[in-house]
PDB file of C-alpha atoms in Angstrom:
ATOM      1  CA  SER A  17       0.000   0.000   0.000  1.00  0.00           C
ATOM      2  CA  SER A  18       2.897   2.374   0.721  1.00  0.00           C
ATOM      3  CA  SER A  19       4.375   1.753  -2.747  1.00  0.00           C
ATOM      4  CA  GLN A  20       1.015   2.495  -4.336  1.00  0.00           C
ATOM      5  CA  TRP A  21       0.922   5.831  -2.452  1.00  0.00           C
ATOM      6  CA  ILE A  22       4.540   6.826  -3.174  1.00  0.00           C
ATOM      7  CA  ALA A  23       4.542   5.908  -6.873  1.00  0.00           C
ATOM      8  CA  PRO A  24       2.145   8.693  -8.003  1.00  0.00           C
ATOM      9  CA  VAL A  25       4.081  11.246  -5.936  1.00  0.00           C
ATOM     10  CA  VAL A  26       7.369  10.222  -7.561  1.00  0.00           C
ATOM     11  CA  GLN A  27       5.801  10.326 -11.013  1.00  0.00           C
ATOM     12  CA  ASN A  28       4.378  13.809 -10.403  1.00  0.00           C
ATOM     13  CA  LEU A  29       7.719  15.011  -9.078  1.00  0.00           C
ATOM     14  CA  GLU A  30       9.545  13.597 -12.084  1.00  0.00           C
ATOM     15  CA  ARG A  31       7.028  15.144 -14.476  1.00  0.00           C
ATOM     16  CA  GLU A  32       7.374  18.551 -12.793  1.00  0.00           C
ATOM     17  CA  MET A  33      11.178  18.390 -12.919  1.00  0.00           C
ATOM     18  CA  ASN A  34      11.082  17.539 -16.627  1.00  0.00           C
ATOM     19  CA  THR A  35       8.721  20.448 -17.247  1.00  0.00           C
ATOM     20  CA  GLN A  36      10.982  22.875 -15.388  1.00  0.00           C
ATOM     21  CA  LEU A  37      14.076  21.612 -17.205  1.00  0.00           C
ATOM     22  CA  ASP A  38      12.342  22.030 -20.571  1.00  0.00           C
ATOM     23  CA  ALA A  39      11.352  25.600 -19.692  1.00  0.00           C
ATOM     24  CA  LEU A  40      14.790  26.503 -18.296  1.00  0.00           C
ATOM     25  CA  PRO A  41      16.420  27.537 -21.625  1.00  0.00           C
ATOM     26  CA  GLY A  42      13.533  29.876 -22.391  1.00  0.00           C
ATOM     27  CA  ARG A  43      13.773  31.442 -18.933  1.00  0.00           C
ATOM     28  CA  LEU A  44      17.522  31.874 -19.233  1.00  0.00           C
ATOM     29  CA  GLY A  45      17.009  33.547 -22.596  1.00  0.00           C
ATOM     30  CA  GLY A  46      14.411  35.885 -21.132  1.00  0.00           C
ATOM     31  CA  TRP A  47      16.689  36.788 -18.232  1.00  0.00           C
ATOM     32  CA  ALA A  48      19.574  37.419 -20.618  1.00  0.00           C
ATOM     33  CA  THR A  49      17.372  39.595 -22.832  1.00  0.00           C
ATOM     34  CA  SER A  50      16.158  41.563 -19.816  1.00  0.00           C
ATOM     35  CA  GLY A  51      19.725  42.000 -18.589  1.00  0.00           C
ATOM     36  CA  LEU A  52      20.873  43.219 -22.002  1.00  0.00           C
ATOM     37  CA  THR A  53      17.910  45.609 -22.148  1.00  0.00           C
ATOM     38  CA  GLY A  54      18.821  47.011 -18.736  1.00  0.00           C
ATOM     39  CA  VAL A  55      22.465  47.407 -19.751  1.00  0.00           C
ATOM     40  CA  ASP A  56      21.363  49.092 -22.978  1.00  0.00           C
ATOM     41  CA  GLN A  57      19.196  51.556 -21.035  1.00  0.00           C
ATOM     42  CA  VAL A  58      22.035  52.353 -18.640  1.00  0.00           C
ATOM     43  CA  LEU A  59      24.458  52.897 -21.533  1.00  0.00           C
ATOM     44  CA  SER A  60      21.913  55.077 -23.348  1.00  0.00           C
ATOM     45  CA  LEU A  61      21.366  57.219 -20.232  1.00  0.00           C
ATOM     46  CA  SER A  62      25.125  57.539 -19.692  1.00  0.00           C
ATOM     47  CA  LEU A  63      25.601  58.577 -23.313  1.00  0.00           C
ATOM     48  CA  ASP A  64      22.871  61.206 -23.007  1.00  0.00           C
ATOM     49  CA  ILE A  65      24.457  62.591 -19.844  1.00  0.00           C
ATOM     50  CA  LEU A  66      27.801  62.760 -21.628  1.00  0.00           C
ATOM     51  CA  LEU A  67      26.442  64.376 -24.805  1.00  0.00           C
ATOM     52  CA  VAL A  68      24.216  67.029 -23.221  1.00  0.00           C
ATOM     53  CA  PRO A  69      27.154  69.214 -22.014  1.00  0.00           C
ATOM     54  CA  ILE A  70      28.789  68.836 -25.438  1.00  0.00           C
ATOM     55  CA  TYR A  71      25.605  69.938 -27.208  1.00  0.00           C
ATOM     56  CA  ALA A  72      25.208  72.829 -24.771  1.00  0.00           C
ATOM     57  CA  PHE A  73      28.814  73.950 -25.394  1.00  0.00           C
ATOM     58  CA  PHE A  74      28.397  74.035 -29.186  1.00  0.00           C
ATOM     59  CA  LEU A  75      24.988  75.713 -28.819  1.00  0.00           C
ATOM     60  CA  ILE A  76      26.595  78.476 -26.757  1.00  0.00           C
ATOM     61  CA  LEU A  77      29.269  78.908 -29.425  1.00  0.00           C
ATOM     62  CA  ALA A  78      26.630  79.151 -32.155  1.00  0.00           C
ATOM     63  CA  MET A  79      24.324  81.474 -30.200  1.00  0.00           C
ATOM     64  CA  PRO A  80      25.649  84.756 -31.748  1.00  0.00           C
ATOM     65  CA  ALA A  81      25.069  83.399 -35.249  1.00  0.00           C
ATOM     66  CA  ILE A  82      21.588  82.206 -34.251  1.00  0.00           C
ATOM     67  CA  ARG A  83      20.743  85.653 -32.868  1.00  0.00           C
ATOM     68  CA  ASN A  84      21.918  87.397 -36.029  1.00  0.00           C
ATOM     69  CA  GLY A  85      19.904  84.980 -38.151  1.00  0.00           C
ATOM     70  CA  VAL A  86      16.752  85.485 -36.115  1.00  0.00           C
ATOM     71  CA  ARG A  87      17.248  89.275 -36.139  1.00  0.00           C
ATOM     72  CA  GLN A  88      17.149  89.343 -39.950  1.00  0.00           C
ATOM     73  CA  TYR A  89      13.663  87.812 -40.013  1.00  0.00           C
ATOM     74  CA  LEU A  90      12.140  90.161 -37.452  1.00  0.00           C
ATOM     75  CA  PRO A  91       9.853  92.952 -38.741  1.00  0.00           C
ATOM     76  CA  ARG A  92      11.789  96.198 -39.031  1.00  0.00           C
ATOM     77  CA  TRP A  93       9.135  98.329 -37.350  1.00  0.00           C
ATOM     78  CA  HIS A  94       9.227  96.149 -34.206  1.00  0.00           C
ATOM     79  CA  ARG A  95      12.771  94.814 -34.406  1.00  0.00           C
ATOM     80  CA  ASP A  96      14.315  96.902 -31.629  1.00  0.00           C
ATOM     81  CA  GLN A  97      11.399  96.266 -29.278  1.00  0.00           C
ATOM     82  CA  LEU A  98      11.394  92.506 -29.880  1.00  0.00           C
ATOM     83  CA  ILE A  99      15.150  92.301 -29.406  1.00  0.00           C
ATOM     84  CA  ARG A 100      14.844  94.218 -26.133  1.00  0.00           C
ATOM     85  CA  ILE A 101      12.077  91.870 -24.963  1.00  0.00           C
ATOM     86  CA  LEU A 102      14.109  88.777 -25.855  1.00  0.00           C
ATOM     87  CA  ARG A 103      17.146  90.135 -24.007  1.00  0.00           C
ATOM     88  CA  ASP A 104      15.044  90.873 -20.932  1.00  0.00           C
ATOM     89  CA  ILE A 105      13.603  87.351 -21.022  1.00  0.00           C
ATOM     90  CA  GLU A 106      17.100  85.924 -21.384  1.00  0.00           C
ATOM     91  CA  LYS A 107      18.246  87.876 -18.327  1.00  0.00           C
ATOM     92  CA  VAL A 108      15.235  86.643 -16.363  1.00  0.00           C
ATOM     93  CA  VAL A 109      15.919  83.013 -17.257  1.00  0.00           C
ATOM     94  CA  ALA A 110      19.581  83.389 -16.285  1.00  0.00           C
ATOM     95  CA  ALA A 111      18.550  85.015 -12.998  1.00  0.00           C
ATOM     96  CA  PHE A 112      16.087  82.177 -12.403  1.00  0.00           C
ATOM     97  CA  PHE A 113      18.761  79.499 -12.691  1.00  0.00           C
ATOM     98  CA  ARG A 114      21.153  81.539 -10.573  1.00  0.00           C
ATOM     99  CA  GLY A 115      18.524  81.998  -7.877  1.00  0.00           C
ATOM    100  CA  ARG A 116      17.521  78.325  -8.082  1.00  0.00           C
ATOM    101  CA  LEU A 117      21.139  77.311  -7.490  1.00  0.00           C
ATOM    102  CA  ILE A 118      21.421  79.666  -4.501  1.00  0.00           C
ATOM    103  CA  VAL A 119      18.211  78.273  -2.970  1.00  0.00           C
ATOM    104  CA  SER A 120      19.363  74.678  -3.499  1.00  0.00           C
ATOM    105  CA  LEU A 121      22.735  75.330  -1.864  1.00  0.00           C
ATOM    106  CA  ILE A 122      21.080  77.002   1.133  1.00  0.00           C
ATOM    107  CA  CYS A 123      18.722  74.022   1.495  1.00  0.00           C
ATOM    108  CA  ALA A 124      21.709  71.672   1.294  1.00  0.00           C
ATOM    109  CA  VAL A 125      23.501  73.540   4.091  1.00  0.00           C
ATOM    110  CA  LEU A 126      20.369  73.630   6.255  1.00  0.00           C
ATOM    111  CA  THR A 127      19.761  69.919   5.738  1.00  0.00           C
ATOM    112  CA  TYR A 128      23.357  69.069   6.587  1.00  0.00           C
ATOM    113  CA  VAL A 129      23.247  71.194   9.748  1.00  0.00           C
ATOM    114  CA  GLY A 130      19.974  69.544  10.728  1.00  0.00           C
ATOM    115  CA  PHE A 131      21.444  66.078  10.233  1.00  0.00           C
ATOM    116  CA  LEU A 132      24.434  67.027  12.378  1.00  0.00           C
ATOM    117  CA  ALA A 133      22.081  68.292  15.093  1.00  0.00           C
ATOM    118  CA  VAL A 134      20.176  65.002  14.980  1.00  0.00           C
ATOM    119  CA  GLY A 135      23.476  63.157  15.349  1.00  0.00           C
ATOM    120  CA  LEU A 136      24.121  64.944  18.633  1.00  0.00           C
ATOM    121  CA  THR A 137      21.040  63.270  20.137  1.00  0.00           C
ATOM    122  CA  GLY A 138      22.232  59.749  19.368  1.00  0.00           C
ATOM    123  CA  THR A 139      23.087  57.873  16.206  1.00  0.00           C
ATOM    124  CA  GLY A 140      24.434  60.088  13.452  1.00  0.00           C
ATOM    125  CA  VAL A 141      23.448  60.014   9.809  1.00  0.00           C
ATOM    126  CA  PRO A 142      25.949  58.125   7.620  1.00  0.00           C
ATOM    127  CA  TYR A 143      27.268  60.320   4.781  1.00  0.00           C
ATOM    128  CA  ALA A 144      25.357  63.301   6.158  1.00  0.00           C
ATOM    129  CA  ALA A 145      27.174  65.773   3.891  1.00  0.00           C
ATOM    130  CA  LEU A 146      26.430  63.748   0.759  1.00  0.00           C
ATOM    131  CA  PHE A 147      22.762  63.243   1.594  1.00  0.00           C
ATOM    132  CA  GLY A 148      22.396  66.889   2.587  1.00  0.00           C
ATOM    133  CA  LEU A 149      23.862  68.022  -0.744  1.00  0.00           C
ATOM    134  CA  LEU A 150      21.677  65.644  -2.769  1.00  0.00           C
ATOM    135  CA  ILE A 151      18.498  66.581  -0.912  1.00  0.00           C
ATOM    136  CA  GLY A 152      19.302  70.286  -1.271  1.00  0.00           C
ATOM    137  CA  LEU A 153      19.904  70.034  -5.010  1.00  0.00           C
ATOM    138  CA  ALA A 154      16.749  67.942  -5.418  1.00  0.00           C
ATOM    139  CA  THR A 155      14.607  70.769  -4.034  1.00  0.00           C
ATOM    140  CA  ALA A 156      14.559  72.196  -7.571  1.00  0.00           C
ATOM    141  CA  ILE A 157      11.972  69.467  -8.322  1.00  0.00           C
ATOM    142  CA  PRO A 158       9.057  69.217  -5.876  1.00  0.00           C
ATOM    143  CA  LEU A 159       9.193  66.107  -3.650  1.00  0.00           C
ATOM    144  CA  ALA A 160      12.336  64.842  -5.411  1.00  0.00           C
ATOM    145  CA  GLY A 161      14.228  65.080  -2.121  1.00  0.00           C
ATOM    146  CA  LEU A 162      12.313  62.008  -0.908  1.00  0.00           C
ATOM    147  CA  LEU A 163      14.373  59.910  -3.325  1.00  0.00           C
ATOM    148  CA  PHE A 164      17.449  60.673  -1.185  1.00  0.00           C
ATOM    149  CA  LEU A 165      15.729  60.976   2.185  1.00  0.00           C
ATOM    150  CA  ILE A 166      14.546  57.358   2.102  1.00  0.00           C
ATOM    151  CA  PRO A 167      18.086  55.900   1.630  1.00  0.00           C
ATOM    152  CA  ALA A 168      19.312  58.200   4.417  1.00  0.00           C
ATOM    153  CA  LEU A 169      16.604  56.853   6.743  1.00  0.00           C
ATOM    154  CA  ILE A 170      17.403  53.252   5.809  1.00  0.00           C
ATOM    155  CA  MET A 171      21.138  53.661   6.355  1.00  0.00           C
ATOM    156  CA  THR A 172      20.518  55.456   9.657  1.00  0.00           C
ATOM    157  CA  GLY A 173      18.258  52.616  10.805  1.00  0.00           C
ATOM    158  CA  LEU A 174      20.826  49.989   9.804  1.00  0.00           C
ATOM    159  CA  ASP A 175      23.507  51.959  11.638  1.00  0.00           C
ATOM    160  CA  GLY A 176      21.598  51.650  14.895  1.00  0.00           C
ATOM    161  CA  GLY A 177      19.242  54.584  14.661  1.00  0.00           C
ATOM    162  CA  THR A 178      16.107  54.534  16.773  1.00  0.00           C
ATOM    163  CA  GLY A 179      12.575  55.562  15.906  1.00  0.00           C
ATOM    164  CA  LEU A 180      13.259  58.950  17.490  1.00  0.00           C
ATOM    165  CA  THR A 181      16.237  59.488  15.203  1.00  0.00           C
ATOM    166  CA  VAL A 182      14.205  58.606  12.124  1.00  0.00           C
ATOM    167  CA  GLY A 183      11.425  60.948  13.242  1.00  0.00           C
ATOM    168  CA  LEU A 184      13.876  63.798  13.771  1.00  0.00           C
ATOM    169  CA  LEU A 185      15.347  63.291  10.299  1.00  0.00           C
ATOM    170  CA  ILE A 186      11.888  63.468   8.764  1.00  0.00           C
ATOM    171  CA  THR A 187      11.216  66.620  10.799  1.00  0.00           C
ATOM    172  CA  VAL A 188      14.415  68.227   9.497  1.00  0.00           C
ATOM    173  CA  TYR A 189      13.400  67.438   5.919  1.00  0.00           C
ATOM    174  CA  VAL A 190       9.881  68.843   6.380  1.00  0.00           C
ATOM    175  CA  VAL A 191      11.154  72.044   8.040  1.00  0.00           C
ATOM    176  CA  VAL A 192      13.702  72.660   5.266  1.00  0.00           C
ATOM    177  CA  GLN A 193      11.057  72.106   2.586  1.00  0.00           C
ATOM    178  CA  LEU A 194       8.691  74.537   4.305  1.00  0.00           C
ATOM    179  CA  LEU A 195      11.435  77.160   4.555  1.00  0.00           C
ATOM    180  CA  GLU A 196      12.272  76.650   0.892  1.00  0.00           C
ATOM    181  CA  THR A 197       8.664  77.043  -0.213  1.00  0.00           C
ATOM    182  CA  VAL A 198       7.531  79.843   2.087  1.00  0.00           C
ATOM    183  CA  VAL A 199      10.692  81.921   2.685  1.00  0.00           C
ATOM    184  CA  LEU A 200      13.651  81.124   0.414  1.00  0.00           C
ATOM    185  CA  THR A 201      11.988  80.793  -2.975  1.00  0.00           C
ATOM    186  CA  PRO A 202       9.716  83.874  -2.708  1.00  0.00           C
ATOM    187  CA  THR A 203      12.492  86.034  -1.253  1.00  0.00           C
ATOM    188  CA  ILE A 204      15.588  85.019  -3.225  1.00  0.00           C
ATOM    189  CA  MET A 205      13.905  84.087  -6.487  1.00  0.00           C
ATOM    190  CA  GLY A 206      11.703  87.171  -6.357  1.00  0.00           C
ATOM    191  CA  ARG A 207      14.730  89.384  -5.883  1.00  0.00           C
ATOM    192  CA  GLU A 208      16.644  87.713  -8.699  1.00  0.00           C
ATOM    193  CA  VAL A 209      13.828  87.985 -11.245  1.00  0.00           C
ATOM    194  CA  GLU A 210      12.463  91.282  -9.841  1.00  0.00           C
ATOM    195  CA  LEU A 211       9.112  89.888  -8.711  1.00  0.00           C
ATOM    196  CA  HIS A 212       7.299  90.666  -5.487  1.00  0.00           C
ATOM    197  CA  PRO A 213       7.175  87.656  -3.116  1.00  0.00           C
ATOM    198  CA  VAL A 214       3.350  87.762  -3.069  1.00  0.00           C
ATOM    199  CA  THR A 215       3.282  87.750  -6.879  1.00  0.00           C
ATOM    200  CA  LEU A 216       5.689  84.837  -6.885  1.00  0.00           C
ATOM    201  CA  ILE A 217       3.584  82.819  -4.431  1.00  0.00           C
ATOM    202  CA  ILE A 218       0.465  83.436  -6.546  1.00  0.00           C
ATOM    203  CA  ALA A 219       2.378  82.339  -9.659  1.00  0.00           C
ATOM    204  CA  LEU A 220       3.539  79.155  -7.927  1.00  0.00           C
ATOM    205  CA  LEU A 221       0.007  78.294  -6.799  1.00  0.00           C
ATOM    206  CA  LEU A 222      -1.554  79.087 -10.171  1.00  0.00           C
ATOM    207  CA  CYS A 223       1.044  77.303 -12.309  1.00  0.00           C
ATOM    208  CA  GLY A 224       1.053  74.322  -9.955  1.00  0.00           C
ATOM    209  CA  LYS A 225      -2.737  74.068 -10.265  1.00  0.00           C
ATOM    210  CA  LEU A 226      -2.719  74.347 -14.053  1.00  0.00           C
ATOM    211  CA  LEU A 227       0.459  72.469 -15.022  1.00  0.00           C
ATOM    212  CA  GLY A 228       1.229  70.281 -11.987  1.00  0.00           C
ATOM    213  CA  VAL A 229       4.866  69.590 -11.128  1.00  0.00           C
ATOM    214  CA  LEU A 230       6.103  71.145 -14.366  1.00  0.00           C
ATOM    215  CA  GLY A 231       4.232  74.328 -13.485  1.00  0.00           C
ATOM    216  CA  LEU A 232       5.922  74.504 -10.085  1.00  0.00           C
ATOM    217  CA  ILE A 233       9.319  74.225 -11.770  1.00  0.00           C
ATOM    218  CA  LEU A 234       8.614  76.824 -14.486  1.00  0.00           C
ATOM    219  CA  ALA A 235       6.391  79.184 -12.483  1.00  0.00           C
ATOM    220  CA  VAL A 236       9.120  81.785 -11.911  1.00  0.00           C
ATOM    221  CA  PRO A 237      10.288  82.221 -15.538  1.00  0.00           C
ATOM    222  CA  ILE A 238       6.665  82.129 -16.745  1.00  0.00           C
ATOM    223  CA  ALA A 239       5.632  84.884 -14.301  1.00  0.00           C
ATOM    224  CA  ALA A 240       8.693  86.996 -15.130  1.00  0.00           C
ATOM    225  CA  THR A 241       8.094  86.610 -18.877  1.00  0.00           C
ATOM    226  CA  CYS A 242       4.444  87.619 -18.457  1.00  0.00           C
ATOM    227  CA  ARG A 243       5.587  90.687 -16.510  1.00  0.00           C
ATOM    228  CA  ILE A 244       7.958  91.713 -19.327  1.00  0.00           C
ATOM    229  CA  VAL A 245       5.337  91.214 -22.035  1.00  0.00           C
ATOM    230  CA  ALA A 246       2.733  93.117 -20.006  1.00  0.00           C
ATOM    231  CA  ARG A 247       5.198  95.947 -19.447  1.00  0.00           C
ATOM    232  CA  GLU A 248       5.910  96.249 -23.165  1.00  0.00           C
ATOM    233  CA  PHE A 249       2.399  95.864 -24.580  1.00  0.00           C
ATOM    234  CA  PHE A 250      -0.407  95.903 -22.015  1.00  0.00           C
ATOM    235  CA  TRP A 251       0.805  98.717 -19.758  1.00  0.00           C
ATOM    236  CA  PRO A 252       1.368 101.280 -22.580  1.00  0.00           C
ATOM    237  CA  TRP A 253      -2.082 100.463 -23.966  1.00  0.00           C
ATOM    238  CA  LEU A 254      -3.666 100.848 -20.531  1.00  0.00           C
ATOM    239  CA  THR A 255      -1.839 104.128 -19.933  1.00  0.00           C
ATOM    240  CA  GLY A 256      -2.947 105.476 -23.298  1.00  0.00           C
ATOM    241  CA  TYR A 257      -6.534 104.415 -22.673  1.00  0.00           C
ATOM    242  CA  VAL A 258      -6.622 106.101 -19.265  1.00  0.00           C
ATOM    243  CA  THR A 259      -5.052 109.258 -20.737  1.00  0.00           C
ATOM    244  CA  MET A 260      -7.640 109.290 -23.514  1.00  0.00           C
ATOM    245  CA  ILE A 261     -10.690 109.046 -21.243  1.00  0.00           C
ATOM    246  CA  ARG A 262      -9.337 111.306 -18.503  1.00  0.00           C
ATOM    247  CA  PRO A 263     -10.330 114.632 -20.187  1.00  0.00           C
ATOM    248  CA  ALA A 264     -13.906 113.373 -20.469  1.00  0.00           C
ATOM    249  CA  VAL A 265     -14.122 113.057 -16.710  1.00  0.00           C
ATOM    250  CA  ARG A 266     -14.960 116.423 -15.222  1.00  0.00           C
ATOM    251  CA  VAL A 267     -13.775 117.059 -11.742  1.00  0.00           C
ATOM    252  CA  PRO A 268     -15.839 119.736  -9.951  1.00  0.00           C
ATOM    253  CA  PRO A 269     -13.757 122.659  -8.805  1.00  0.00           C
ATOM    254  CA  PRO A 270     -13.154 123.000  -5.096  1.00  0.00           C
ATOM    255  CA  GLN A 271     -15.648 125.105  -3.193  1.00  0.00           C
TER     256      GLN A 271
END
């Protein structure tokens, strides 16, 4: 009776092993293809990272020729005005990137100091300077700092960090992000692109609502460009309209 019970089990086991062995070459081929695809993606990304600075360098060299070529196709009666507007927009974009770099560096320093302060209470953060720099630079993209905060939390926990330490690290990150959103970006970016902090906050809220994350990134140059265009076209029209209707309004003489 025992042999009658064992025999089907052995046959099923043998059948399953044969099935797995027959499918093994196909699985190995799939794994190899996936591995080659991953390597190809990594090589493609590395090549893009290497070529982008090269393209940017040659684009900067060719920029004077591009400007002269574009200038020839501008209407003569608006050429000077359009060139002035384009130069103002170029200055605003340059100021935006300069201000964005300043804000990111300040956030990196604040994050690093916060991590050092957390280390005084117990377990320190491994590679605190590196994680602080990465989190600070990632503030240019909303919520991108979480990509580096999570590894910092994991490494701190593996290094003997307690729940209190992890909570303090999260608190440091949240405080720095709030300072960046409420204080640093409106103040520094507004000063660089000559926008009032209230105007900048409204632009961030509006562009974030309409365009999402991309709107939050491009809110400052969009608002500054709108200000330049309004200054060149809308404000002169409004001033002329008010000047035209002002004589029709009679102000009674003082008694």
